[in-house]
mmCIF file of C-alpha atoms in Angstrom:
data_model
loop_
_atom_site.group_PDB
_atom_site.id
_atom_site.type_symbol
_atom_site.label_atom_id
_atom_site.label_comp_id
_atom_site.label_asym_id
_atom_site.label_seq_id
_atom_site.Cartn_x
_atom_site.Cartn_y
_atom_site.Cartn_z
ATOM 1 C CA MET A 22 -43.158 -19.648 -74.793
ATOM 2 C CA ASN A 23 -41.011 -21.096 -72.108
ATOM 3 C CA GLU A 24 -42.599 -21.296 -68.742
ATOM 4 C CA GLN A 25 -40.539 -19.953 -65.860
ATOM 5 C CA SER A 26 -40.095 -22.260 -62.952
ATOM 6 C CA PRO A 27 -41.348 -20.926 -59.589
ATOM 7 C CA PRO A 28 -38.681 -19.634 -57.225
ATOM 8 C CA ASP A 29 -37.406 -21.987 -54.620
ATOM 9 C CA PRO A 30 -38.534 -20.731 -51.177
ATOM 10 C CA LEU A 31 -35.575 -22.411 -49.471
ATOM 11 C CA ARG A 32 -33.130 -20.543 -51.682
ATOM 12 C CA LEU A 33 -34.794 -17.185 -50.861
ATOM 13 C CA GLU A 34 -34.564 -17.747 -47.084
ATOM 14 C CA ALA A 35 -30.911 -18.851 -47.107
ATOM 15 C CA PRO A 36 -28.644 -16.065 -45.686
ATOM 16 C CA ASP A 37 -25.785 -14.657 -47.639
ATOM 17 C CA THR A 38 -23.028 -16.045 -45.407
ATOM 18 C CA ASP A 39 -20.207 -14.614 -47.512
ATOM 19 C CA SER A 40 -21.374 -10.973 -47.207
ATOM 20 C CA ALA A 41 -22.077 -11.383 -43.466
ATOM 21 C CA ASP A 42 -18.612 -12.802 -42.856
ATOM 22 C CA ALA A 43 -17.066 -9.980 -44.872
ATOM 23 C CA SER A 44 -18.928 -7.284 -42.900
ATOM 24 C CA ASP A 45 -17.954 -8.938 -39.600
ATOM 25 C CA GLY A 46 -14.345 -9.066 -40.756
ATOM 26 C CA ILE A 47 -14.386 -5.384 -41.716
ATOM 27 C CA ALA A 48 -15.932 -4.433 -38.356
ATOM 28 C CA THR A 49 -13.373 -6.521 -36.465
ATOM 29 C CA ALA A 50 -10.515 -4.988 -38.449
ATOM 30 C CA GLN A 51 -11.845 -1.493 -37.754
ATOM 31 C CA MET A 52 -12.134 -2.187 -34.010
ATOM 32 C CA THR A 53 -8.654 -3.699 -33.934
ATOM 33 C CA PHE A 54 -7.184 -0.718 -35.782
ATOM 34 C CA ALA A 55 -9.003 1.700 -33.443
ATOM 35 C CA ALA A 56 -7.698 -0.182 -30.391
ATOM 36 C CA GLN A 57 -4.144 -0.133 -31.758
ATOM 37 C CA GLU A 58 -4.435 3.563 -32.564
ATOM 38 C CA LEU A 59 -5.759 4.293 -29.062
ATOM 39 C CA ARG A 60 -2.925 2.330 -27.468
ATOM 40 C CA LEU A 61 -0.365 4.193 -29.587
ATOM 41 C CA ILE A 62 -1.831 7.549 -28.515
ATOM 42 C CA SER A 63 -1.870 6.366 -24.897
ATOM 43 C CA ALA A 64 1.791 5.343 -25.149
ATOM 44 C CA LEU A 65 2.653 8.804 -26.468
ATOM 45 C CA VAL A 66 0.708 10.352 -23.564
ATOM 46 C CA VAL A 67 2.643 8.224 -21.059
ATOM 47 C CA ILE A 68 5.986 9.146 -22.632
ATOM 48 C CA LEU A 69 5.086 12.846 -22.626
ATOM 49 C CA GLY A 70 3.911 12.578 -19.018
ATOM 50 C CA ILE A 71 7.169 10.954 -17.900
ATOM 51 C CA GLY A 72 9.182 13.569 -19.782
ATOM 52 C CA LEU A 73 7.157 16.361 -18.181
ATOM 53 C CA PHE A 74 7.621 14.805 -14.738
ATOM 54 C CA LEU A 75 11.389 14.709 -15.238
ATOM 55 C CA ALA A 76 11.728 18.142 -16.857
ATOM 56 C CA LEU A 77 9.335 20.015 -14.581
ATOM 57 C CA PRO A 78 11.725 20.284 -11.594
ATOM 58 C CA PHE A 79 14.331 22.125 -13.646
ATOM 59 C CA VAL A 80 11.765 24.604 -14.993
ATOM 60 C CA LEU A 81 10.159 25.185 -11.590
ATOM 61 C CA SER A 82 13.486 25.507 -9.768
ATOM 62 C CA ILE A 83 14.903 27.983 -12.298
ATOM 63 C CA GLY A 84 11.707 30.048 -12.189
ATOM 64 C CA ALA A 85 11.179 29.648 -8.439
ATOM 65 C CA VAL A 86 10.812 33.413 -7.997
ATOM 66 C CA VAL A 87 7.620 33.214 -10.097
ATOM 67 C CA PHE A 88 6.283 29.677 -9.664
ATOM 68 C CA LEU A 89 6.784 29.272 -5.906
ATOM 69 C CA PRO A 90 4.759 32.398 -4.982
ATOM 70 C CA LEU A 91 2.115 31.400 -7.537
ATOM 71 C CA VAL A 92 1.619 27.885 -6.124
ATOM 72 C CA THR A 93 1.772 29.156 -2.536
ATOM 73 C CA ALA A 94 -0.771 31.872 -3.324
ATOM 74 C CA LEU A 95 -3.067 29.306 -4.940
ATOM 75 C CA ILE A 96 -3.017 27.091 -1.838
ATOM 76 C CA LEU A 97 -3.476 30.085 0.484
ATOM 77 C CA THR A 98 -6.400 31.246 -1.653
ATOM 78 C CA ILE A 99 -8.067 27.853 -1.302
ATOM 79 C CA VAL A 100 -7.600 28.057 2.482
ATOM 80 C CA LEU A 101 -8.694 31.695 2.841
ATOM 81 C CA ALA A 102 -11.651 31.610 0.429
ATOM 82 C CA PRO A 103 -14.101 30.102 2.986
ATOM 83 C CA LEU A 104 -13.061 32.726 5.560
ATOM 84 C CA ALA A 105 -13.520 35.541 3.033
ATOM 85 C CA ASP A 106 -16.917 34.120 2.022
ATOM 86 C CA LYS A 107 -17.938 34.020 5.690
ATOM 87 C CA LEU A 108 -16.887 37.624 6.232
ATOM 88 C CA ALA A 109 -18.698 38.678 3.049
ATOM 89 C CA ALA A 110 -21.836 36.876 4.260
ATOM 90 C CA TRP A 111 -21.755 39.059 7.374
ATOM 91 C CA GLY A 112 -22.223 42.131 5.178
ATOM 92 C CA LEU A 113 -18.634 43.223 4.609
ATOM 93 C CA PRO A 114 -17.646 44.339 1.090
ATOM 94 C CA ASN A 115 -15.637 41.875 -0.909
ATOM 95 C CA LEU A 116 -12.547 44.079 -0.811
ATOM 96 C CA ILE A 117 -12.661 44.453 2.988
ATOM 97 C CA ALA A 118 -13.409 40.751 3.501
ATOM 98 C CA SER A 119 -10.484 39.669 1.306
ATOM 99 C CA LEU A 120 -8.102 42.120 2.961
ATOM 100 C CA LEU A 121 -9.212 41.135 6.455
ATOM 101 C CA ALA A 122 -8.740 37.421 5.688
ATOM 102 C CA LEU A 123 -5.196 38.119 4.492
ATOM 103 C CA ILE A 124 -4.466 40.271 7.566
ATOM 104 C CA ILE A 125 -5.614 37.451 9.852
ATOM 105 C CA LEU A 126 -3.288 35.028 8.050
ATOM 106 C CA PHE A 127 -0.387 37.472 8.275
ATOM 107 C CA ALA A 128 -1.006 38.069 12.001
ATOM 108 C CA VAL A 129 -1.031 34.324 12.735
ATOM 109 C CA LEU A 130 2.226 33.837 10.822
ATOM 110 C CA MET A 131 3.927 36.749 12.566
ATOM 111 C CA LEU A 132 2.760 35.491 15.974
ATOM 112 C CA ALA A 133 4.100 32.014 15.250
ATOM 113 C CA LEU A 134 7.457 33.360 14.027
ATOM 114 C CA GLY A 135 7.702 35.660 17.026
ATOM 115 C CA LEU A 136 7.120 32.809 19.441
ATOM 116 C CA ILE A 137 9.937 30.868 17.788
ATOM 117 C CA LEU A 138 12.484 33.546 16.899
ATOM 118 C CA GLN A 139 12.448 35.677 20.044
ATOM 119 C CA PRO A 140 13.577 32.861 22.410
ATOM 120 C CA ALA A 141 15.950 31.573 19.723
ATOM 121 C CA VAL A 142 17.776 34.904 19.669
ATOM 122 C CA SER A 143 18.267 34.771 23.427
ATOM 123 C CA LEU A 144 19.615 31.235 23.185
ATOM 124 C CA PHE A 145 21.971 32.162 20.371
ATOM 125 C CA GLU A 146 24.590 33.352 22.861
ATOM 126 C CA THR A 147 24.722 29.919 24.506
ATOM 127 C CA LEU A 148 25.310 28.044 21.258
ATOM 128 C CA PRO A 149 29.124 27.938 21.554
ATOM 129 C CA ALA A 150 28.940 26.375 25.019
ATOM 130 C CA ILE A 151 26.303 23.894 23.851
ATOM 131 C CA ALA A 152 28.381 22.988 20.781
ATOM 132 C CA ASP A 153 31.480 22.432 22.945
ATOM 133 C CA LYS A 154 29.566 20.171 25.297
ATOM 134 C CA VAL A 155 28.067 18.190 22.424
ATOM 135 C CA ALA A 156 31.545 17.786 20.924
ATOM 136 C CA MET A 157 32.820 16.569 24.298
ATOM 137 C CA ARG A 158 30.015 14.004 24.503
ATOM 138 C CA PHE A 159 30.819 12.735 21.015
ATOM 139 C CA ALA A 160 34.512 12.599 21.912
ATOM 140 C CA GLU A 161 33.673 10.433 24.903
ATOM 141 C CA LEU A 162 31.561 8.224 22.682
ATOM 142 C CA ARG A 163 34.355 8.038 20.115
ATOM 143 C CA ASN A 164 36.822 7.022 22.831
ATOM 144 C CA ASN A 165 34.537 4.155 23.754
ATOM 145 C CA PHE A 166 34.860 2.894 20.183
ATOM 146 C CA GLU A 167 38.579 3.538 19.832
ATOM 147 C CA TRP A 168 39.185 -0.144 19.148
ATOM 148 C CA LEU A 169 37.092 0.195 15.967
ATOM 149 C CA ALA A 170 39.201 3.168 14.817
ATOM 150 C CA ARG A 171 42.435 1.245 15.471
ATOM 151 C CA ALA A 172 41.134 -1.702 13.461
ATOM 152 C CA ASN A 173 40.248 0.643 10.627
ATOM 153 C CA ARG A 174 43.738 2.174 10.645
ATOM 154 C CA GLN A 175 45.353 -1.268 10.596
ATOM 155 C CA ILE A 176 43.210 -2.358 7.667
ATOM 156 C CA ALA A 177 44.113 0.842 5.812
ATOM 157 C CA HIS A 178 47.802 0.278 6.526
ATOM 158 C CA LEU A 179 47.654 -3.305 5.252
ATOM 159 C CA THR A 180 45.818 -2.334 2.087
ATOM 160 C CA GLY A 181 48.080 0.656 1.480
ATOM 161 C CA GLN A 182 45.249 3.164 1.530
ATOM 162 C CA THR A 183 45.649 6.428 3.370
ATOM 163 C CA GLY A 184 42.865 8.811 4.107
ATOM 164 C CA ARG A 185 43.047 12.287 2.681
ATOM 165 C CA GLU A 186 41.312 15.184 4.281
ATOM 166 C CA VAL A 187 39.663 17.569 1.905
ATOM 167 C CA VAL A 188 38.507 20.913 3.220
ATOM 168 C CA LEU A 189 36.033 22.831 1.105
ATOM 169 C CA ALA A 190 35.596 26.525 1.614
ATOM 170 C CA SER A 191 31.943 27.359 2.135
ATOM 171 C CA PRO A 192 30.180 30.603 2.981
ATOM 172 C CA SER A 193 29.230 31.193 6.579
ATOM 173 C CA VAL A 194 25.657 31.175 7.858
ATOM 174 C CA ILE A 195 25.638 34.986 8.033
ATOM 175 C CA GLU A 196 26.739 35.231 4.394
ATOM 176 C CA GLN A 197 24.094 32.738 3.299
ATOM 177 C CA LEU A 198 21.388 34.698 5.126
ATOM 178 C CA ALA A 199 22.633 37.944 3.596
ATOM 179 C CA PHE A 200 22.378 36.508 0.088
ATOM 180 C CA ALA A 201 19.027 34.798 0.694
ATOM 181 C CA THR A 202 17.181 37.609 2.478
ATOM 182 C CA PRO A 203 16.394 39.827 -0.583
ATOM 183 C CA SER A 204 15.059 36.865 -2.566
ATOM 184 C CA VAL A 205 12.904 35.717 0.349
ATOM 185 C CA ILE A 206 11.471 39.209 0.830
ATOM 186 C CA VAL A 207 10.590 39.505 -2.873
ATOM 187 C CA GLU A 208 8.936 36.081 -2.894
ATOM 188 C CA MET A 209 6.928 36.896 0.251
ATOM 189 C CA LEU A 210 5.688 40.168 -1.254
ATOM 190 C CA LEU A 211 4.706 38.419 -4.484
ATOM 191 C CA THR A 212 2.969 35.655 -2.541
ATOM 192 C CA PHE A 213 0.845 38.021 -0.440
ATOM 193 C CA LEU A 214 -0.018 40.207 -3.426
ATOM 194 C CA MET A 215 -1.056 37.214 -5.528
ATOM 195 C CA THR A 216 -3.044 35.777 -2.629
ATOM 196 C CA PHE A 217 -4.897 39.055 -2.079
ATOM 197 C CA PHE A 218 -5.890 39.464 -5.715
ATOM 198 C CA MET A 219 -6.845 35.782 -6.047
ATOM 199 C CA VAL A 220 -9.061 35.960 -2.961
ATOM 200 C CA LEU A 221 -10.506 39.261 -4.189
ATOM 201 C CA SER A 222 -11.400 37.806 -7.598
ATOM 202 C CA ARG A 223 -12.547 34.398 -6.315
ATOM 203 C CA VAL A 224 -16.230 34.988 -7.206
ATOM 204 C CA ARG A 225 -15.408 36.091 -10.754
ATOM 205 C CA LEU A 226 -13.083 33.106 -11.180
ATOM 206 C CA ARG A 227 -15.816 30.721 -10.058
ATOM 207 C CA GLN A 228 -18.316 32.250 -12.455
ATOM 208 C CA HIS A 229 -15.828 32.111 -15.299
ATOM 209 C CA LEU A 230 -15.051 28.474 -14.550
ATOM 210 C CA LEU A 231 -18.676 27.393 -14.238
ATOM 211 C CA LEU A 232 -20.705 29.603 -16.570
ATOM 212 C CA ASP A 233 -18.379 29.900 -19.555
ATOM 213 C CA ARG A 234 -18.690 26.209 -20.444
ATOM 214 C CA ARG A 235 -20.691 25.229 -23.521
ATOM 215 C CA ASP A 236 -21.783 21.895 -22.056
ATOM 216 C CA PHE A 237 -23.874 21.698 -18.875
ATOM 217 C CA GLY A 238 -22.244 18.407 -17.914
ATOM 218 C CA THR A 239 -18.822 20.026 -18.140
ATOM 219 C CA SER A 240 -19.970 22.830 -15.830
ATOM 220 C CA ILE A 241 -21.232 20.309 -13.290
ATOM 221 C CA LYS A 242 -17.963 18.394 -13.416
ATOM 222 C CA ALA A 243 -15.940 21.608 -13.055
ATOM 223 C CA ALA A 244 -18.052 22.627 -10.058
ATOM 224 C CA ARG A 245 -17.513 19.264 -8.400
ATOM 225 C CA VAL A 246 -13.777 19.329 -9.011
ATOM 226 C CA MET A 247 -13.455 22.874 -7.671
ATOM 227 C CA ARG A 248 -15.540 22.092 -4.580
ATOM 228 C CA GLU A 249 -13.660 18.853 -3.892
ATOM 229 C CA VAL A 250 -10.252 20.498 -4.236
ATOM 230 C CA GLN A 251 -11.226 23.377 -1.967
ATOM 231 C CA ASP A 252 -12.826 21.094 0.627
ATOM 232 C CA ARG A 253 -9.907 18.692 0.763
ATOM 233 C CA VAL A 254 -7.107 21.237 0.897
ATOM 234 C CA ALA A 255 -8.856 23.674 3.230
ATOM 235 C CA ALA A 256 -10.077 20.952 5.590
ATOM 236 C CA TYR A 257 -6.669 19.294 5.650
ATOM 237 C CA VAL A 258 -4.721 22.502 6.286
ATOM 238 C CA LEU A 259 -7.090 23.762 8.985
ATOM 239 C CA THR A 260 -7.362 20.379 10.725
ATOM 240 C CA VAL A 261 -3.628 19.746 10.661
ATOM 241 C CA THR A 262 -3.025 23.294 11.907
ATOM 242 C CA VAL A 263 -5.242 22.663 14.936
ATOM 243 C CA ILE A 264 -3.562 19.306 15.599
ATOM 244 C CA ASN A 265 -0.069 20.771 15.283
ATOM 245 C CA ALA A 266 -1.011 23.670 17.554
ATOM 246 C CA GLY A 267 -2.086 21.131 20.153
ATOM 247 C CA ILE A 268 1.197 19.279 19.699
ATOM 248 C CA GLY A 269 3.066 22.554 20.169
ATOM 249 C CA VAL A 270 1.215 23.297 23.417
ATOM 250 C CA ILE A 271 1.930 19.806 24.757
ATOM 251 C CA VAL A 272 5.624 20.031 23.796
ATOM 252 C CA ALA A 273 5.903 23.468 25.411
ATOM 253 C CA LEU A 274 4.335 22.209 28.634
ATOM 254 C CA GLY A 275 6.531 19.110 28.581
ATOM 255 C CA ALA A 276 9.679 21.171 28.004
ATOM 256 C CA TRP A 277 8.682 23.456 30.879
ATOM 257 C CA ALA A 278 8.077 20.450 33.151
ATOM 258 C CA LEU A 279 11.469 18.932 32.244
ATOM 259 C CA GLY A 280 13.263 22.216 32.844
ATOM 260 C CA VAL A 281 14.267 22.833 29.213
ATOM 261 C CA ASP A 282 15.065 26.451 28.397
ATOM 262 C CA ALA A 283 12.670 28.405 26.125
ATOM 263 C CA PRO A 284 9.764 25.933 26.196
ATOM 264 C CA VAL A 285 7.617 28.204 23.985
ATOM 265 C CA MET A 286 10.264 28.085 21.263
ATOM 266 C CA TRP A 287 10.375 24.286 21.359
ATOM 267 C CA GLY A 288 6.595 24.131 21.198
ATOM 268 C CA GLY A 289 6.550 26.443 18.180
ATOM 269 C CA LEU A 290 9.251 24.409 16.436
ATOM 270 C CA ALA A 291 7.342 21.196 17.093
ATOM 271 C CA ALA A 292 4.150 22.693 15.639
ATOM 272 C CA LEU A 293 5.949 24.077 12.575
ATOM 273 C CA LEU A 294 8.025 20.993 11.786
ATOM 274 C CA ASN A 295 5.014 18.725 12.192
ATOM 275 C CA PHE A 296 3.633 20.167 8.943
ATOM 276 C CA VAL A 297 6.392 18.276 7.089
ATOM 277 C CA PRO A 298 5.505 14.561 7.170
ATOM 278 C CA TYR A 299 8.112 12.145 8.508
ATOM 279 C CA ILE A 300 11.082 14.477 7.960
ATOM 280 C CA GLY A 301 9.862 17.228 10.290
ATOM 281 C CA PRO A 302 9.372 15.039 13.383
ATOM 282 C CA LEU A 303 12.751 13.380 12.761
ATOM 283 C CA ALA A 304 14.410 16.798 12.600
ATOM 284 C CA MET A 305 12.639 17.844 15.808
ATOM 285 C CA THR A 306 13.806 14.689 17.555
ATOM 286 C CA ALA A 307 17.396 15.317 16.443
ATOM 287 C CA LEU A 308 17.281 18.956 17.629
ATOM 288 C CA LEU A 309 15.936 17.973 21.040
ATOM 289 C CA ALA A 310 18.543 15.231 21.355
ATOM 290 C CA LEU A 311 21.444 17.532 20.464
ATOM 291 C CA TYR A 312 20.216 20.286 22.753
ATOM 292 C CA GLY A 313 19.614 17.845 25.590
ATOM 293 C CA VAL A 314 23.037 16.232 25.246
ATOM 294 C CA GLY A 315 24.627 19.684 25.171
ATOM 295 C CA THR A 316 22.880 20.997 28.275
ATOM 296 C CA ALA A 317 22.186 18.018 30.555
ATOM 297 C CA GLU A 318 24.621 16.609 33.074
ATOM 298 C CA THR A 319 24.711 13.205 31.397
ATOM 299 C CA ALA A 320 23.908 12.006 27.913
ATOM 300 C CA LEU A 321 21.200 9.692 29.254
ATOM 301 C CA LEU A 322 19.340 12.596 30.855
ATOM 302 C CA GLY A 323 19.842 14.644 27.694
ATOM 303 C CA ILE A 324 17.902 12.269 25.461
ATOM 304 C CA ILE A 325 14.824 12.188 27.711
ATOM 305 C CA PRO A 326 13.131 15.188 25.985
ATOM 306 C CA ALA A 327 13.765 13.668 22.562
ATOM 307 C CA ALA A 328 12.402 10.289 23.682
ATOM 308 C CA ALA A 329 9.309 11.937 25.178
ATOM 309 C CA TYR A 330 8.654 13.872 21.967
ATOM 310 C CA LEU A 331 9.149 10.734 19.875
ATOM 311 C CA GLY A 332 6.550 8.909 21.976
ATOM 312 C CA LEU A 333 4.135 11.838 21.616
ATOM 313 C CA HIS A 334 4.605 11.908 17.847
ATOM 314 C CA THR A 335 4.039 8.149 17.620
ATOM 315 C CA VAL A 336 0.680 8.462 19.368
ATOM 316 C CA GLU A 337 -0.290 11.543 17.348
ATOM 317 C CA SER A 338 0.611 10.140 13.924
ATOM 318 C CA ASN A 339 -0.856 6.667 14.472
ATOM 319 C CA VAL A 340 -3.918 7.328 16.641
ATOM 320 C CA ILE A 341 -4.983 10.974 16.869
ATOM 321 C CA THR A 342 -4.461 12.308 13.343
ATOM 322 C CA PRO A 343 -5.897 9.253 11.464
ATOM 323 C CA SER A 344 -8.989 9.234 13.700
ATOM 324 C CA ILE A 345 -9.643 12.946 13.080
ATOM 325 C CA LEU A 346 -8.854 13.141 9.371
ATOM 326 C CA GLY A 347 -10.369 9.773 8.521
ATOM 327 C CA ALA A 348 -10.059 7.726 5.351
ATOM 328 C CA ARG A 349 -10.724 10.726 3.100
ATOM 329 C CA PHE A 350 -7.203 12.040 3.664
ATOM 330 C CA THR A 351 -5.471 8.678 3.980
ATOM 331 C CA MET A 352 -2.724 8.425 1.367
ATOM 332 C CA ASN A 353 -0.027 5.930 0.598
ATOM 333 C CA PRO A 354 3.100 6.817 2.636
ATOM 334 C CA VAL A 355 5.262 6.015 -0.391
ATOM 335 C CA ILE A 356 3.358 8.580 -2.470
ATOM 336 C CA ILE A 357 3.741 11.143 0.324
ATOM 337 C CA LEU A 358 7.498 10.544 0.510
ATOM 338 C CA ILE A 359 7.817 10.794 -3.285
ATOM 339 C CA ALA A 360 5.931 14.114 -3.275
ATOM 340 C CA LEU A 361 7.986 15.303 -0.312
ATOM 341 C CA SER A 362 11.315 14.512 -1.960
ATOM 342 C CA TYR A 363 10.116 15.774 -5.365
ATOM 343 C CA PHE A 364 9.007 19.219 -4.203
ATOM 344 C CA SER A 365 11.836 19.511 -1.675
ATOM 345 C CA TRP A 366 14.223 18.968 -4.566
ATOM 346 C CA ILE A 367 12.533 21.805 -6.434
ATOM 347 C CA TRP A 368 11.846 24.401 -3.728
ATOM 348 C CA GLY A 369 13.632 23.199 -0.610
ATOM 349 C CA VAL A 370 11.875 23.726 2.737
ATOM 350 C CA PHE A 371 8.940 25.588 1.164
ATOM 351 C CA GLY A 372 8.440 22.719 -1.259
ATOM 352 C CA ALA A 373 8.341 20.274 1.644
ATOM 353 C CA LEU A 374 5.628 22.368 3.328
ATOM 354 C CA LEU A 375 3.592 22.556 0.101
ATOM 355 C CA SER A 376 4.034 18.914 -0.933
ATOM 356 C CA VAL A 377 1.005 17.437 0.861
ATOM 357 C CA PRO A 378 -1.462 20.210 -0.172
ATOM 358 C CA ILE A 379 -0.281 19.885 -3.780
ATOM 359 C CA LEU A 380 -0.703 16.110 -3.544
ATOM 360 C CA LEU A 381 -4.230 16.573 -2.179
ATOM 361 C CA MET A 382 -5.087 18.893 -5.069
ATOM 362 C CA LEU A 383 -3.818 16.375 -7.605
ATOM 363 C CA THR A 384 -5.614 13.409 -6.017
ATOM 364 C CA ALA A 385 -8.902 15.344 -5.843
ATOM 365 C CA PHE A 386 -8.501 16.315 -9.498
ATOM 366 C CA PHE A 387 -7.720 12.790 -10.696
ATOM 367 C CA ASP A 388 -10.559 11.321 -8.632
ATOM 368 C CA HIS A 389 -12.986 13.212 -10.888
ATOM 369 C CA VAL A 390 -11.276 13.152 -14.269
ATOM 370 C CA GLY A 391 -9.891 9.617 -13.926
ATOM 371 C CA LYS A 392 -6.610 8.157 -12.763
ATOM 372 C CA PRO A 393 -4.218 6.712 -15.358
ATOM 373 C CA ASN A 394 -3.854 2.946 -15.099
ATOM 374 C CA LEU A 395 -0.089 2.861 -15.654
ATOM 375 C CA ILE A 396 0.578 -0.645 -14.350
ATOM 376 C CA GLY A 397 -2.359 -2.153 -16.219
ATOM 377 C CA PHE A 398 -1.328 -0.274 -19.369
ATOM 378 C CA VAL A 399 2.017 -2.087 -19.333
ATOM 379 C CA PHE A 400 0.134 -5.402 -19.433
ATOM 380 C CA GLY A 401 -2.216 -4.388 -22.226
ATOM 381 C CA GLU A 402 -5.104 -2.729 -20.415
ATOM 382 C CA PRO A 403 -6.517 0.707 -21.366
ATOM 383 C CA LEU A 404 -4.701 3.692 -19.929
ATOM 384 C CA PHE A 405 -7.892 5.118 -18.438
ATOM 385 C CA ALA A 406 -10.432 2.703 -17.004
ATOM 386 C CA GLY A 407 -13.964 3.206 -18.166
ATOM 387 C CA ASN A 408 -12.931 4.844 -21.429
ATOM 388 C CA PRO A 409 -15.360 3.609 -24.086
ATOM 389 C CA LEU A 410 -12.637 3.767 -26.692
ATOM 390 C CA GLY A 411 -10.662 1.308 -24.614
ATOM 391 C CA GLU A 412 -13.295 -1.327 -25.282
ATOM 392 C CA LEU A 413 -12.985 -1.195 -29.058
ATOM 393 C CA GLY A 414 -10.437 -3.942 -29.311
ATOM 394 C CA ARG A 415 -12.472 -6.355 -27.229
ATOM 395 C CA SER A 416 -14.867 -8.781 -28.819
ATOM 396 C CA PRO A 417 -18.505 -8.369 -27.856
ATOM 397 C CA PRO A 418 -19.833 -10.810 -25.288
ATOM 398 C CA PRO A 419 -21.677 -13.830 -26.680
ATOM 399 C CA ASP A 420 -25.442 -13.743 -26.647
ATOM 400 C CA ALA A 421 -27.072 -15.655 -23.814
#
């Protein structure tokens, strides 16, 4: 019988390096494939997002009769919901509280429009005289730069180019108002009806959003997003409304002190246009300058109201408003201008008024669900920071 040799203890303790290397290689390959798959999906998401961003204006502009009242009603509901909740807390039925909140909004809008339109109608008769005087001022200014016009004509003569005047027939202001009035009335009716029913069903919508979730963590996140969106938009709209009302009062008093006709109208215009960032104050400055040049004895005296308003707006936009709103509502001016031009392209003046509230809603939403890291994604980073799947392609840190 052959005796078996005892097993070598060193051979039993030696690790199987080949199988360990193979398992590590398989795990690394799986993580690499998962990272590549995640990046491919992220690239598709970015492409779809860019396509949606470019195609959305055409859809929203074509369906403006439906989408504009819907978005406006959503923002008004966010603003009016705290007021309706307060009225309901005082013991009023939900129906009465919702209706009363909408009536208060409608009364404020009608009062503001009345303060602006009634003096404007009385000044409408003086527009031809003001336009003639403004044209005379510009003619005097053009005469001062006649040498530049002569140089331009000489250059055109030497180059053999002759200017051609093209006159395009366009509808008058009365015709444009006649065509636009029915559409505006329909959109206003739809907006107020949607706002009323949204405010009326706000409690049921909250319960549906919070209680119909299968995961408790999802319900908590939905509650936080809803509260943050409502707080930001409502606080911004109400605070800016108070600030703009103060600006309107100051402009009205200043116009009265400078002897400008219809000071209440100018104060209302200043308050209304101040809701549109950057573009509104510039338009107000231009209107004051044209009106001043057309009514004052000299052009230098005519630009005093516009210069005074420009100084007031500079102080308000750089000192007063940032100190009241604080860092919570501080946004990149480039982003504001992009939103302003984007929604103005879609819905015109109403889009410009809604651009900042829509931007606040989007920023509050992305603050909770995560902002896409577009610039970092171009250089190889995950599309969403903090995504655990984004860490699959990275090697684990070495042990200490």
